Short mmCIF file of C-alpha atoms in Angstrom, two decimals:
data_model
loop_
_atom_site.label_atom_id
_atom_site.label_comp_id
_atom_site.label_asym_id
_atom_site.label_seq_id
_atom_site.Cartn_x
_atom_site.Cartn_y
_atom_site.Cartn_z
CA MET A 129 10.73 58.36 235.77
CA VAL A 130 12.61 61.60 235.66
CA ASP A 131 11.96 63.98 238.61
CA TYR A 132 12.48 67.21 236.80
CA ASN A 133 11.80 69.43 239.88
CA LYS A 134 14.19 67.49 241.93
CA ALA A 135 17.01 68.14 239.30
CA PHE A 136 16.53 71.86 239.73
CA GLU A 137 16.30 71.77 243.44
CA THR A 138 19.49 69.75 243.63
CA ALA A 139 21.25 72.34 241.44
CA VAL A 140 20.26 75.17 243.79
CA ASP A 141 21.25 73.13 246.84
CA ALA A 142 24.72 72.75 245.39
CA VAL A 143 25.12 76.37 245.03
CA ARG A 144 23.83 76.91 248.72
CA THR A 145 26.27 74.27 250.00
CA GLU A 146 29.16 76.03 248.34
CA GLY A 147 28.15 79.36 250.02
CA ARG A 148 27.57 81.15 246.76
CA TYR A 149 23.80 81.35 246.62
CA ARG A 150 22.81 84.77 245.53
CA VAL A 151 20.08 86.79 247.29
CA PHE A 152 18.83 89.93 245.51
CA ALA A 153 18.51 93.09 247.65
CA ASP A 154 15.12 94.71 247.03
CA ILE A 155 16.01 98.39 246.82
CA GLU A 156 14.47 101.53 245.51
CA ARG A 157 16.69 104.37 244.27
CA ILE A 158 15.69 107.81 245.54
CA ARG A 159 15.60 110.34 242.77
CA GLY A 160 18.07 113.15 243.44
CA ARG A 161 19.61 111.57 246.56
CA PHE A 162 22.04 108.93 245.19
CA PRO A 163 23.75 106.97 246.74
CA ALA A 164 20.93 106.79 249.18
CA ALA A 165 18.23 104.21 248.58
CA LEU A 166 15.31 102.50 250.30
CA TYR A 167 15.78 98.81 251.20
CA HIS A 168 12.85 96.44 251.54
CA PRO A 169 13.92 93.49 253.82
CA ASN A 170 12.44 90.14 252.69
CA ASN A 171 10.73 91.79 249.73
CA SER A 172 8.40 93.53 252.17
CA ASP A 173 6.51 96.81 251.81
CA ASP A 174 8.39 98.12 254.83
CA ALA A 175 11.56 100.12 253.92
CA ARG A 176 14.54 101.78 255.53
CA GLU A 177 17.11 104.04 254.07
CA ILE A 178 20.54 102.58 253.17
CA THR A 179 23.72 103.83 251.40
CA VAL A 180 24.66 101.92 248.23
CA TRP A 181 28.32 101.25 247.81
CA CYS A 182 28.28 98.74 244.89
CA SER A 183 26.40 100.51 242.02
CA ASN A 184 27.79 100.53 238.54
CA ASP A 185 26.18 103.86 237.96
CA TYR A 186 29.77 105.03 238.51
CA LEU A 187 29.04 108.76 238.13
CA GLY A 188 25.54 108.99 239.24
CA MET A 189 24.31 109.85 235.81
CA GLY A 190 21.17 107.77 236.25
CA GLN A 191 20.12 110.39 238.69
CA ASN A 192 21.30 113.40 236.76
CA PRO A 193 18.33 115.82 236.35
CA ALA A 194 19.14 116.58 232.74
CA VAL A 195 19.18 112.82 231.87
CA VAL A 196 15.82 112.31 233.63
CA GLU A 197 14.27 115.28 231.96
CA ALA A 198 15.38 114.05 228.57
CA MET A 199 13.78 110.70 229.24
CA GLN A 200 10.59 112.34 230.37
CA ALA A 201 10.55 114.56 227.34
CA ALA A 202 11.05 111.66 225.03
CA ALA A 203 8.20 109.61 226.54
CA GLY A 204 5.94 112.63 226.20
CA LYS A 205 6.97 113.09 222.56
CA VAL A 206 7.07 109.55 221.11
CA GLY A 207 5.62 107.21 223.78
CA ALA A 208 7.12 104.31 225.70
CA GLY A 209 8.48 101.59 223.23
CA ALA A 210 10.36 101.43 219.94
CA GLY A 211 7.59 99.34 218.40
CA GLY A 212 9.76 96.54 216.94
CA THR A 213 13.19 95.48 215.89
CA ARG A 214 15.50 97.93 214.24
CA ASN A 215 14.56 96.45 210.91
CA ILE A 216 10.77 96.72 211.63
CA ALA A 217 9.79 100.18 212.63
CA GLY A 218 12.19 100.21 215.65
CA THR A 219 14.75 102.64 214.38
CA THR A 220 13.70 105.97 215.80
CA HIS A 221 15.59 109.23 215.23
CA PHE A 222 16.83 108.96 218.85
CA HIS A 223 18.65 105.72 217.89
CA VAL A 224 20.24 107.47 214.82
CA LEU A 225 21.36 110.40 216.94
CA LEU A 226 22.86 108.25 219.77
CA GLU A 227 24.72 106.03 217.30
CA ARG A 228 26.21 109.18 215.70
CA ALA A 229 27.26 110.51 219.03
CA LEU A 230 28.88 107.20 220.03
CA ALA A 231 30.78 107.03 216.79
CA ASP A 232 32.02 110.48 217.44
CA LEU A 233 32.94 109.71 221.09
CA HIS A 234 35.33 106.94 219.86
CA ARG A 235 36.50 108.67 216.71
CA LYS A 236 34.96 105.92 214.52
CA GLU A 237 32.96 106.12 211.31
CA ALA A 238 29.90 104.32 212.80
CA ALA A 239 28.32 102.71 215.87
CA LEU A 240 25.61 100.14 216.52
CA LEU A 241 23.24 99.93 219.55
CA PHE A 242 22.43 96.58 221.27
CA THR A 243 20.11 95.97 224.21
CA SER A 244 22.89 95.43 226.63
CA GLY A 245 26.67 95.30 226.75
CA TYR A 246 26.42 91.49 227.20
CA VAL A 247 24.43 91.10 224.03
CA ALA A 248 26.81 93.48 222.19
CA ASN A 249 29.84 91.26 223.09
CA GLU A 250 28.09 87.92 222.45
CA ALA A 251 26.46 88.89 219.14
CA THR A 252 29.52 90.71 217.72
CA LEU A 253 32.28 88.23 218.56
CA ALA A 254 30.15 85.32 217.29
CA THR A 255 29.48 87.18 214.06
CA ILE A 256 33.10 88.14 213.69
CA ALA A 257 34.17 84.55 213.87
CA ARG A 258 31.70 83.58 211.26
CA ILE A 259 32.63 86.34 208.81
CA LEU A 260 36.37 85.80 209.01
CA PRO A 261 37.18 82.33 207.49
CA ASP A 262 39.51 80.13 209.55
CA CYS A 263 39.65 82.77 212.30
CA VAL A 264 41.61 82.34 215.53
CA ILE A 265 40.46 84.32 218.47
CA LEU A 266 43.05 85.09 221.13
CA SER A 267 41.12 85.88 224.31
CA ASP A 268 42.56 87.23 227.65
CA GLU A 269 41.87 84.70 230.37
CA MET A 270 40.10 87.29 232.54
CA ASN A 271 37.62 88.31 229.80
CA HIS A 272 33.94 88.82 230.71
CA ALA A 273 31.37 85.89 230.37
CA SER A 274 29.72 87.63 227.55
CA MET A 275 32.94 87.62 225.52
CA ILE A 276 33.49 84.00 226.34
CA GLU A 277 30.01 83.10 225.18
CA GLY A 278 30.39 85.11 221.97
CA ILE A 279 33.63 83.39 221.09
CA ARG A 280 32.09 80.00 221.85
CA GLY A 281 29.06 80.78 219.75
CA GLY A 282 31.23 81.70 216.75
CA ARG A 283 32.84 78.19 216.89
CA SER A 284 36.21 79.51 215.72
CA VAL A 285 39.58 78.31 217.13
CA LYS A 286 40.14 79.88 220.46
CA ARG A 287 43.48 80.52 222.27
CA ILE A 288 43.47 82.00 225.79
CA TRP A 289 46.47 84.05 226.83
CA ARG A 290 47.49 84.71 230.39
CA HIS A 291 45.91 87.89 231.81
CA ASN A 292 47.71 90.99 230.59
CA ASP A 293 50.76 88.76 229.69
CA LEU A 294 52.26 90.27 226.57
CA ALA A 295 54.99 87.65 226.24
CA HIS A 296 52.45 84.84 226.27
CA LEU A 297 50.22 86.65 223.75
CA GLU A 298 53.14 87.21 221.46
CA SER A 299 54.24 83.59 221.68
CA MET A 300 50.72 82.55 220.46
CA LEU A 301 50.74 85.09 217.66
CA GLN A 302 54.16 83.76 216.50
CA ASP A 303 52.76 80.37 216.15
CA LEU A 304 50.12 81.43 213.65
CA PRO A 305 50.61 82.13 209.93
CA ILE A 306 50.86 85.92 209.23
CA ASP A 307 48.04 85.73 206.74
CA ARG A 308 45.63 83.80 208.93
CA PRO A 309 42.76 85.90 210.43
CA LYS A 310 43.51 86.60 214.09
CA VAL A 311 41.42 88.64 216.56
CA ILE A 312 42.86 89.80 219.91
CA ALA A 313 39.87 90.11 222.32
CA PHE A 314 40.47 91.90 225.65
CA GLU A 315 39.16 94.49 228.08
CA SER A 316 40.58 97.79 229.21
CA VAL A 317 39.46 97.91 232.77
CA TYR A 318 38.82 94.50 234.41
CA SER A 319 36.02 95.09 236.76
CA MET A 320 36.81 92.65 239.67
CA ASP A 321 40.47 93.42 240.20
CA GLY A 322 40.42 96.96 238.86
CA ASP A 323 43.54 96.41 236.68
CA ILE A 324 44.02 97.92 233.23
CA ALA A 325 45.30 96.31 230.11
CA PRO A 326 48.43 97.58 228.33
CA LEU A 327 46.52 98.83 225.24
CA GLU A 328 49.39 100.36 223.30
CA ALA A 329 51.52 97.26 223.69
CA VAL A 330 48.65 95.05 222.56
CA CYS A 331 48.10 97.33 219.54
CA ASP A 332 51.90 97.06 218.77
CA LEU A 333 51.61 93.20 218.71
CA ALA A 334 48.43 93.36 216.61
CA LYS A 335 50.26 95.43 213.96
CA LYS A 336 53.32 93.22 214.10
CA TYR A 337 51.40 90.06 213.60
CA ASN A 338 48.53 91.26 211.38
CA ALA A 339 45.85 90.81 213.97
CA PHE A 340 42.43 92.54 214.45
CA THR A 341 41.67 94.20 217.76
CA TYR A 342 38.50 93.93 219.80
CA LEU A 343 38.32 95.95 222.99
CA ASP A 344 35.62 95.89 225.66
CA GLU A 345 35.57 99.27 227.41
CA VAL A 346 32.41 98.58 229.42
CA HIS A 347 34.05 99.70 232.69
CA ALA A 348 35.92 102.60 231.13
CA VAL A 349 33.65 104.44 228.82
CA GLY A 350 32.50 107.76 230.26
CA LEU A 351 35.20 107.41 232.97
CA TYR A 352 38.61 107.80 231.12
CA GLY A 353 39.82 110.00 228.44
CA GLU A 354 39.29 113.76 227.96
CA ARG A 355 35.76 113.24 226.60
CA GLY A 356 35.05 109.91 228.26
CA GLY A 357 36.11 107.79 225.27
CA GLY A 358 37.69 105.19 227.65
CA VAL A 359 41.13 104.01 228.22
CA ALA A 360 41.82 103.93 224.52
CA GLU A 361 41.19 107.70 224.34
CA ARG A 362 43.35 108.29 227.43
CA ASP A 363 46.20 106.21 226.04
CA GLY A 364 45.90 107.71 222.52
CA VAL A 365 45.12 104.47 220.60
CA LEU A 366 41.53 104.94 219.48
CA ASP A 367 42.62 104.69 215.89
CA ARG A 368 44.50 101.39 216.53
CA ILE A 369 41.43 99.54 217.92
CA ASP A 370 39.37 97.96 215.28
CA ILE A 371 36.20 97.46 217.26
CA ILE A 372 35.36 99.18 220.66
CA GLU A 373 32.52 97.77 222.70
CA GLY A 374 30.85 99.77 225.39
CA THR A 375 27.76 100.02 227.63
CA LEU A 376 25.17 102.67 228.37
CA GLY A 377 24.38 101.14 231.67
CA LYS A 378 27.37 102.03 233.83
CA ALA A 379 29.05 105.46 233.64
CA PHE A 380 26.29 106.69 231.34
CA GLY A 381 23.66 105.63 233.90
CA VAL A 382 20.86 104.26 231.71
CA MET A 383 20.79 100.88 229.67
CA GLY A 384 22.06 99.32 226.54
CA GLY A 385 25.31 98.37 224.81
CA TYR A 386 27.07 99.24 221.55
CA ILE A 387 30.04 98.80 219.35
CA ALA A 388 31.93 101.44 217.36
CA ALA A 389 34.19 100.81 214.30
CA ARG A 390 34.67 101.50 210.63
CA ALA A 391 31.44 101.78 208.83
CA SER A 392 32.05 98.60 206.74
CA ILE A 393 32.41 96.55 209.99
CA ILE A 394 29.33 98.04 211.57
CA ASP A 395 27.36 97.27 208.42
CA ALA A 396 28.47 93.68 208.36
CA ILE A 397 27.62 93.13 212.09
CA ARG A 398 24.22 94.87 211.58
CA SER A 399 23.57 92.58 208.66
CA TYR A 400 24.60 89.26 210.17
CA ALA A 401 24.28 89.37 213.98
CA SER A 402 21.16 87.45 215.14
CA GLY A 403 21.47 89.18 218.55
CA PHE A 404 20.91 92.48 216.80
CA ILE A 405 18.57 91.56 214.03
CA PHE A 406 15.88 89.62 216.01
CA THR A 407 15.68 91.79 219.14
CA THR A 408 13.26 94.53 219.85
CA ALA A 409 15.02 97.90 219.66
CA LEU A 410 15.88 99.89 222.94
CA SER A 411 13.05 102.02 224.09
CA PRO A 412 13.54 105.58 222.61
CA VAL A 413 13.04 106.83 226.21
CA LEU A 414 16.16 104.93 227.23
CA VAL A 415 17.99 106.11 224.17
CA ALA A 416 17.16 109.72 224.76
CA GLY A 417 18.54 109.56 228.30
CA ALA A 418 21.67 107.82 227.17
CA LEU A 419 22.17 110.44 224.40
CA LYS A 420 21.89 113.25 226.96
CA SER A 421 24.32 111.50 229.25
CA VAL A 422 26.92 110.95 226.50
CA GLU A 423 26.58 114.67 225.49
CA ILE A 424 27.10 115.87 229.08
CA LEU A 425 30.12 113.58 229.74
CA LYS A 426 31.74 114.44 226.40
CA ALA A 427 31.55 118.18 227.19
CA SER A 428 32.91 118.19 230.74
CA ASN A 429 35.72 116.41 232.61
CA HIS A 430 34.89 117.48 236.19
CA LEU A 431 32.90 114.37 237.19
CA ARG A 432 35.69 112.10 235.98
CA GLU A 433 38.23 114.04 237.97
CA ARG A 434 36.01 113.93 241.08
CA HIS A 435 35.45 110.20 240.60
CA GLN A 436 39.20 109.45 240.45
CA GLU A 437 39.84 111.52 243.52
CA ARG A 438 37.02 109.73 245.43
CA ALA A 439 38.40 106.35 244.51
CA ALA A 440 41.94 107.22 245.57
CA ARG A 441 40.62 108.72 248.84
CA LEU A 442 38.69 105.48 249.63
CA LYS A 443 41.61 103.27 248.92
CA GLN A 444 43.73 105.45 251.30
CA ILE A 445 41.43 105.44 254.24
CA LEU A 446 40.69 101.73 254.01
CA THR A 447 44.44 100.91 253.79
CA GLU A 448 45.09 103.14 256.84
CA GLY A 449 42.38 101.20 258.62
CA GLU A 450 44.33 98.03 257.95
CA LEU A 451 41.61 96.50 255.77
CA PRO A 452 42.72 94.12 252.92
CA VAL A 453 42.33 96.38 249.97
CA MET A 454 43.33 94.55 246.87
CA PRO A 455 45.77 96.38 244.41
CA SER A 456 43.81 98.41 241.82
CA VAL A 457 44.95 101.23 239.44
CA SER A 458 41.40 102.02 238.46
CA HIS A 459 38.26 103.23 240.23
CA ILE A 460 37.37 99.77 241.45
CA VAL A 461 38.18 99.23 245.19
CA PRO A 462 38.08 95.51 245.99
CA VAL A 463 38.37 94.40 249.59
CA LYS A 464 39.39 90.77 250.00
CA VAL A 465 37.53 88.35 252.41
CA GLY A 466 38.67 85.06 250.88
CA ASP A 467 35.76 82.80 251.83
CA PRO A 468 32.34 82.64 250.18
CA VAL A 469 30.29 82.05 253.38
CA LEU A 470 32.22 84.73 255.25
CA CYS A 471 31.88 87.19 252.41
CA LYS A 472 28.09 86.78 252.45
CA LYS A 473 28.06 87.25 256.26
CA VAL A 474 30.03 90.52 255.89
CA SER A 475 27.63 91.80 253.31
CA ASP A 476 24.54 90.85 255.52
CA TYR A 477 26.18 92.38 258.57
CA LEU A 478 26.84 95.71 256.91
CA LEU A 479 23.28 95.86 255.63
CA GLU A 480 21.48 94.80 258.84
CA ARG A 481 23.78 96.61 261.34
CA HIS A 482 24.93 99.61 259.44
CA ASN A 483 22.43 100.25 256.56
CA ILE A 484 25.32 99.83 254.04
CA TYR A 485 24.76 97.83 250.98
CA VAL A 486 27.63 96.22 249.15
CA GLN A 487 27.05 92.80 247.57
CA PRO A 488 29.36 89.82 248.09
CA ILE A 489 31.38 88.82 245.03
CA ASN A 490 31.99 85.00 244.86
CA TYR A 491 32.84 82.33 242.48
CA PRO A 492 32.34 81.99 239.51
CA THR A 493 32.60 85.79 239.11
CA VAL A 494 35.96 85.63 240.84
CA PRO A 495 38.30 82.62 241.41
CA LYS A 496 37.66 80.52 244.60
CA GLY A 497 39.67 81.87 247.54
CA THR A 498 39.54 85.52 246.24
CA GLU A 499 35.95 86.26 247.45
CA ARG A 500 35.60 89.95 248.03
CA LEU A 501 33.55 93.06 248.56
CA ARG A 502 33.71 95.32 245.50
CA LEU A 503 33.30 98.94 246.39
CA THR A 504 32.54 101.45 243.70
CA PRO A 505 32.82 105.02 245.14
CA THR A 506 31.19 107.75 243.00
CA PRO A 507 31.58 111.55 242.92
CA LEU A 508 28.66 111.62 245.18
CA HIS A 509 30.09 109.59 248.05
CA THR A 510 31.17 112.22 250.54
CA ASP A 511 33.98 112.06 253.18
CA ASP A 512 31.30 111.55 255.90
CA LEU A 513 29.88 108.52 253.91
CA MET A 514 33.42 107.16 253.60
CA SER A 515 34.06 107.54 257.44
CA ALA A 516 30.81 105.67 258.06
CA LEU A 517 31.86 102.96 255.71
CA LEU A 518 35.21 102.62 257.40
CA ASP A 519 33.70 102.27 260.89
CA ALA A 520 31.21 99.66 259.59
CA LEU A 521 33.96 97.60 257.86
CA ASP A 522 36.12 97.86 261.02
CA ASP A 523 33.20 96.64 263.11
CA ALA A 524 32.48 93.68 260.67
CA TRP A 525 36.11 92.59 260.48
CA THR A 526 36.44 92.72 264.27
CA THR A 527 33.04 90.99 265.09
CA LEU A 528 33.42 88.28 262.41
CA LYS A 529 37.15 87.83 263.08
CA ILE A 530 38.32 88.32 259.46
CA LYS A 531 41.96 88.56 258.67
CA ARG A 532 43.27 92.13 258.45
CA ALA A 533 45.82 93.46 255.97
CA ALA A 534 49.38 92.54 256.46
#
């Protein structure tokens, strides 16, 4: 007889043994006081205040009064849910307006909303592979799991090029017939190491070898470029990227994902992607909040400037404190621990002793041996909060006897 329950217990035990079992922190965000939050130990009703250092709400827009007010107004006007899929009564005017705003943000003809960035990548890449006959997708080895799953789901030929290695990418392109459909799939900001792809050089190769470009800007939209159009806007290559994929759940502070491209491409994905067709549309309340957030960040650059200054400042003080800050040219500040069990201990120590929350990043999110804390400073993290973080990390490194920076 098959012991089904035992199989699942064994699977979880294996994760525990490797030191990468994940425990969710039960927290409540405090409206208007980000990055402060309430933490409920052991999922209890008791709570204490903590400082969050690992949120992907990079600019604090999820707490922006205008965004919250827009969501409240939408709920009062149209109610809670969309009422169905986009094809069946789920396309509200808020959806139309947001897609229009996102297309404008990326200087594209059209945009298409999905329920998350993950779904946007998975559904779009799988659909591209099915639409383009005999397609080859060339994927950066550090691409997100959602991109990997989308490529796998499309069942096309896949080639993996070494991370940001242009010579390796070109060697693969050279081996393919010039008239064979080719898609270069890559990200702009890689969220765990904080490095940035050489977008212009990739676009040059795409033009030279007649390839289609698919860029994931999830960790860049809202954060880079004069209007928040991402690294592609910052680097002046918006018109050279065929499809830009982004999220509404990070810099824009709400929820959802999207793609932006030529109208003909958007129409094809809309017509063929199961992950779009058969999913209930985003709540108009969420869409209204995201729309307001996009409008705010398109109109003003001061939050982006403050964000970059805060990230640079944190890297500086942690480096001066001899903590092993990993190289990063973006707003991501990774601090290496190098061991999964120890990484979890550091996270627990910071939370229990210092009321600082930063989750451990372990395999398979990052390669084994590179386990780390991934710090994400925002414009709302003050100098005092940074000083408190430095003292807490110094205490943790000393108490747990973790290797310092060279």
